[in-house]
Amino acid sequence: MTIFAKILHVPSDFLGRKHWARVAKYFFDRAETARYEGILSLEECISSERKCVLDESGHRVFSKIESRIFYEGISLVLEGTDSRDVRMILENLSNRARVGRIGRIALEIGCEGILSVQAGDNPLFIRQKLGSLTDLRTYDLIQKICVPRKTSLYEQCMADSERDSDSEGEGGDLHSACLHC
């Protein structure tokens, strides 16, 4: 049990659940970014997050060890490294890391998140996959906090088309307004 958990009488599993859920949310968000903006858009994200990743409320998402391993993993993905090699490197780094049970599970979630982003998996599938690596209470928490920011590509194209037609003052055509269709 951590000092913080002892002082507040909070079970360490509760702290682990919140940490695991934040790690899963981070990779869920990165999967959405990669899916809608392209995988190379992650380069801008990780360059600003190299040393410290904060969530919306300003809490640190990863430990220093986790930050370093995840940064290395995403960098390998952006360089086009084969997924088998990325997995091997991440596993080697994770095995050498001196972390407790909570950190070990967080590293497993993060490594699977990186490989899923590299594979181009659907963010909703990634949410399910990363949640399945934890207990049911954490799984439910992950499902609750990992809410898609965008709807389907078709609905996004429709919204873009409506916005373009409103700004031009004339009726927009879906195919002319969206390059994805």
mmCIF file of C-alpha atoms in Angstrom:
data_model
loop_
_atom_site.group_PDB
_atom_site.id
_atom_site.type_symbol
_atom_site.label_atom_id
_atom_site.label_comp_id
_atom_site.label_asym_id
_atom_site.label_seq_id
_atom_site.Cartn_x
_atom_site.Cartn_y
_atom_site.Cartn_z
ATOM 1 C CA MET A 1 0.000 0.000 0.000
ATOM 2 C CA THR A 2 1.362 3.439 -0.896
ATOM 3 C CA ILE A 3 1.889 6.203 1.668
ATOM 4 C CA PHE A 4 -0.982 8.133 0.096
ATOM 5 C CA ALA A 5 -3.297 5.137 0.393
ATOM 6 C CA LYS A 6 -2.275 4.561 4.025
ATOM 7 C CA ILE A 7 -2.952 8.166 5.022
ATOM 8 C CA LEU A 8 -6.381 8.280 3.393
ATOM 9 C CA HIS A 9 -7.193 4.607 4.066
ATOM 10 C CA VAL A 10 -7.714 4.065 0.354
ATOM 11 C CA PRO A 11 -7.097 0.525 -0.910
ATOM 12 C CA SER A 12 -4.196 0.409 -3.378
ATOM 13 C CA ASP A 13 -6.448 -1.448 -5.858
ATOM 14 C CA PHE A 14 -8.606 1.684 -6.076
ATOM 15 C CA LEU A 15 -5.549 3.763 -6.958
ATOM 16 C CA GLY A 16 -4.555 1.099 -9.478
ATOM 17 C CA ARG A 17 -7.962 1.163 -11.153
ATOM 18 C CA LYS A 18 -7.846 4.917 -11.634
ATOM 19 C CA HIS A 19 -4.299 4.718 -12.967
ATOM 20 C CA TRP A 20 -5.090 1.865 -15.360
ATOM 21 C CA ALA A 21 -8.179 3.693 -16.605
ATOM 22 C CA ARG A 22 -6.144 6.872 -17.262
ATOM 23 C CA VAL A 23 -3.547 4.857 -19.190
ATOM 24 C CA ALA A 24 -6.296 3.210 -21.260
ATOM 25 C CA LYS A 25 -7.930 6.605 -21.908
ATOM 26 C CA TYR A 26 -4.617 8.046 -23.068
ATOM 27 C CA PHE A 27 -4.200 5.322 -25.684
ATOM 28 C CA PHE A 28 -7.890 5.448 -26.628
ATOM 29 C CA ASP A 29 -7.460 9.175 -27.351
ATOM 30 C CA ARG A 30 -4.265 8.545 -29.329
ATOM 31 C CA ALA A 31 -6.063 5.858 -31.368
ATOM 32 C CA GLU A 32 -8.782 8.358 -32.247
ATOM 33 C CA THR A 33 -6.187 10.935 -33.243
ATOM 34 C CA ALA A 34 -4.366 8.408 -35.426
ATOM 35 C CA ARG A 35 -7.596 7.197 -36.997
ATOM 36 C CA TYR A 36 -9.027 10.608 -37.877
ATOM 37 C CA GLU A 37 -5.891 12.690 -38.443
ATOM 38 C CA GLY A 38 -3.355 10.055 -39.502
ATOM 39 C CA ILE A 39 -0.732 8.232 -37.480
ATOM 40 C CA LEU A 40 1.905 10.875 -38.159
ATOM 41 C CA SER A 41 -0.220 13.381 -36.223
ATOM 42 C CA LEU A 42 0.908 11.532 -33.082
ATOM 43 C CA GLU A 43 4.398 12.932 -33.587
ATOM 44 C CA GLU A 44 3.194 16.364 -32.486
ATOM 45 C CA CYS A 45 1.411 14.855 -29.468
ATOM 46 C CA ILE A 46 4.373 12.912 -28.151
ATOM 47 C CA SER A 47 6.925 15.658 -28.705
ATOM 48 C CA SER A 48 5.062 17.826 -26.191
ATOM 49 C CA GLU A 49 4.474 14.879 -23.829
ATOM 50 C CA ARG A 50 7.961 13.390 -23.787
ATOM 51 C CA LYS A 51 8.643 13.935 -20.109
ATOM 52 C CA CYS A 52 5.226 14.379 -18.533
ATOM 53 C CA VAL A 53 1.690 13.525 -19.616
ATOM 54 C CA LEU A 54 -1.147 15.227 -17.739
ATOM 55 C CA ASP A 55 -4.833 14.404 -17.965
ATOM 56 C CA GLU A 56 -7.671 16.966 -18.189
ATOM 57 C CA SER A 57 -7.592 17.594 -14.444
ATOM 58 C CA GLY A 58 -3.828 18.148 -14.369
ATOM 59 C CA HIS A 59 -2.895 14.799 -12.810
ATOM 60 C CA ARG A 60 0.184 13.002 -14.047
ATOM 61 C CA VAL A 61 -0.943 10.010 -16.129
ATOM 62 C CA PHE A 62 2.288 8.020 -16.186
ATOM 63 C CA SER A 63 5.243 7.462 -13.927
ATOM 64 C CA LYS A 64 8.633 8.495 -15.324
ATOM 65 C CA ILE A 65 9.393 4.894 -16.263
ATOM 66 C CA GLU A 66 6.045 4.462 -18.032
ATOM 67 C CA SER A 67 6.485 7.782 -19.871
ATOM 68 C CA ARG A 68 9.870 6.721 -21.176
ATOM 69 C CA ILE A 69 8.715 3.278 -22.317
ATOM 70 C CA PHE A 70 5.541 4.605 -23.973
ATOM 71 C CA TYR A 71 7.475 7.402 -25.671
ATOM 72 C CA GLU A 72 9.953 4.857 -27.057
ATOM 73 C CA GLY A 73 7.106 2.625 -28.248
ATOM 74 C CA ILE A 74 5.201 5.370 -30.048
ATOM 75 C CA SER A 75 8.456 6.654 -31.563
ATOM 76 C CA LEU A 76 9.148 3.172 -32.966
ATOM 77 C CA VAL A 77 5.644 3.061 -34.440
ATOM 78 C CA LEU A 78 6.101 6.475 -36.066
ATOM 79 C CA GLU A 79 9.411 5.322 -37.562
ATOM 80 C CA GLY A 80 7.604 2.406 -39.225
ATOM 81 C CA THR A 81 9.147 -0.379 -37.142
ATOM 82 C CA ASP A 82 7.552 -3.800 -37.607
ATOM 83 C CA SER A 83 4.990 -4.664 -34.904
ATOM 84 C CA ARG A 84 6.890 -7.813 -33.833
ATOM 85 C CA ASP A 85 9.991 -5.730 -33.198
ATOM 86 C CA VAL A 86 7.997 -3.068 -31.347
ATOM 87 C CA ARG A 87 6.447 -5.766 -29.127
ATOM 88 C CA MET A 88 9.857 -7.323 -28.415
ATOM 89 C CA ILE A 89 11.427 -3.976 -27.472
ATOM 90 C CA LEU A 90 8.468 -2.945 -25.307
ATOM 91 C CA GLU A 91 8.451 -6.304 -23.520
ATOM 92 C CA ASN A 92 12.189 -6.096 -22.881
ATOM 93 C CA LEU A 93 11.898 -2.557 -21.516
ATOM 94 C CA SER A 94 8.889 -3.509 -19.396
ATOM 95 C CA ASN A 95 10.611 -6.582 -17.979
ATOM 96 C CA ARG A 96 13.608 -4.528 -16.885
ATOM 97 C CA ALA A 97 11.478 -1.785 -15.315
ATOM 98 C CA ARG A 98 11.325 -1.802 -11.544
ATOM 99 C CA VAL A 99 7.653 -1.233 -10.902
ATOM 100 C CA GLY A 100 5.073 -2.785 -8.626
ATOM 101 C CA ARG A 101 1.929 -4.674 -9.580
ATOM 102 C CA ILE A 102 0.028 -1.486 -10.459
ATOM 103 C CA GLY A 103 2.868 -0.300 -12.695
ATOM 104 C CA ARG A 104 3.276 -3.712 -14.306
ATOM 105 C CA ILE A 105 -0.390 -3.802 -15.355
ATOM 106 C CA ALA A 106 -0.179 -0.187 -16.555
ATOM 107 C CA LEU A 107 2.798 -1.123 -18.735
ATOM 108 C CA GLU A 108 0.875 -4.088 -20.164
ATOM 109 C CA ILE A 109 -2.098 -1.840 -20.962
ATOM 110 C CA GLY A 110 0.175 0.752 -22.555
ATOM 111 C CA CYS A 111 2.097 -1.745 -24.651
ATOM 112 C CA GLU A 112 -1.115 -3.250 -25.989
ATOM 113 C CA GLY A 113 -2.405 0.271 -26.637
ATOM 114 C CA ILE A 114 0.684 1.158 -28.675
ATOM 115 C CA LEU A 115 0.445 -2.025 -30.746
ATOM 116 C CA SER A 116 -3.275 -1.479 -31.322
ATOM 117 C CA VAL A 117 -2.679 2.092 -32.497
ATOM 118 C CA GLN A 118 0.027 0.795 -34.844
ATOM 119 C CA ALA A 119 -2.362 -1.833 -36.227
ATOM 120 C CA GLY A 120 -4.965 0.866 -36.903
ATOM 121 C CA ASP A 121 -7.553 -0.797 -34.676
ATOM 122 C CA ASN A 122 -10.868 0.931 -34.122
ATOM 123 C CA PRO A 123 -10.722 3.065 -30.932
ATOM 124 C CA LEU A 124 -13.852 1.340 -29.598
ATOM 125 C CA PHE A 125 -12.176 -2.039 -30.056
ATOM 126 C CA ILE A 126 -9.068 -0.696 -28.292
ATOM 127 C CA ARG A 127 -11.277 0.422 -25.402
ATOM 128 C CA GLN A 128 -12.650 -3.115 -25.109
ATOM 129 C CA LYS A 129 -9.234 -4.729 -25.526
ATOM 130 C CA LEU A 130 -7.467 -2.598 -22.923
ATOM 131 C CA GLY A 131 -10.364 -2.958 -20.503
ATOM 132 C CA SER A 132 -10.194 -6.731 -20.835
ATOM 133 C CA LEU A 133 -6.668 -6.682 -19.393
ATOM 134 C CA THR A 134 -8.048 -5.513 -16.040
ATOM 135 C CA ASP A 135 -10.685 -6.569 -13.523
ATOM 136 C CA LEU A 136 -14.399 -5.938 -14.106
ATOM 137 C CA ARG A 137 -14.571 -2.778 -12.002
ATOM 138 C CA THR A 138 -11.734 -1.203 -13.963
ATOM 139 C CA TYR A 139 -13.239 -2.464 -17.218
ATOM 140 C CA ASP A 140 -16.469 -0.606 -16.385
ATOM 141 C CA LEU A 141 -14.524 2.535 -15.479
ATOM 142 C CA ILE A 142 -12.628 2.401 -18.783
ATOM 143 C CA GLN A 143 -15.877 1.989 -20.719
ATOM 144 C CA LYS A 144 -17.274 5.015 -18.893
ATOM 145 C CA ILE A 145 -14.364 7.428 -19.430
ATOM 146 C CA CYS A 146 -13.327 6.404 -22.959
ATOM 147 C CA VAL A 147 -16.082 8.152 -24.871
ATOM 148 C CA PRO A 148 -15.573 8.686 -28.596
ATOM 149 C CA ARG A 149 -15.034 12.340 -29.470
ATOM 150 C CA LYS A 150 -16.167 11.826 -33.052
ATOM 151 C CA THR A 151 -18.902 9.782 -34.578
ATOM 152 C CA SER A 152 -18.594 7.665 -37.689
ATOM 153 C CA LEU A 153 -16.608 8.933 -40.647
ATOM 154 C CA TYR A 154 -19.838 9.342 -42.624
ATOM 155 C CA GLU A 155 -21.373 11.515 -39.889
ATOM 156 C CA GLN A 156 -18.148 13.552 -39.684
ATOM 157 C CA CYS A 157 -18.280 14.091 -43.471
ATOM 158 C CA MET A 158 -21.896 15.186 -43.205
ATOM 159 C CA ALA A 159 -21.036 17.690 -40.472
ATOM 160 C CA ASP A 160 -18.130 19.026 -42.561
ATOM 161 C CA SER A 161 -20.420 19.295 -45.583
ATOM 162 C CA GLU A 162 -23.053 21.233 -43.608
ATOM 163 C CA ARG A 163 -20.417 23.574 -42.192
ATOM 164 C CA ASP A 164 -18.950 24.206 -45.657
ATOM 165 C CA SER A 165 -22.353 24.839 -47.226
ATOM 166 C CA ASP A 166 -23.250 27.259 -44.415
ATOM 167 C CA SER A 167 -20.044 29.210 -44.899
ATOM 168 C CA GLU A 168 -20.421 29.331 -48.705
ATOM 169 C CA GLY A 169 -24.112 30.185 -48.648
ATOM 170 C CA GLU A 170 -24.982 27.501 -51.170
ATOM 171 C CA GLY A 171 -25.935 23.848 -50.923
ATOM 172 C CA GLY A 172 -22.834 21.674 -50.530
ATOM 173 C CA ASP A 173 -22.417 18.270 -52.045
ATOM 174 C CA LEU A 174 -21.200 15.554 -49.674
ATOM 175 C CA HIS A 175 -18.709 14.198 -52.187
ATOM 176 C CA SER A 176 -17.228 17.578 -52.992
ATOM 177 C CA ALA A 177 -17.014 18.534 -49.302
ATOM 178 C CA CYS A 178 -15.366 15.351 -48.035
ATOM 179 C CA LEU A 179 -12.293 13.732 -49.467
ATOM 180 C CA HIS A 180 -12.882 10.534 -47.487
ATOM 181 C CA CYS A 181 -16.038 9.560 -49.385
#
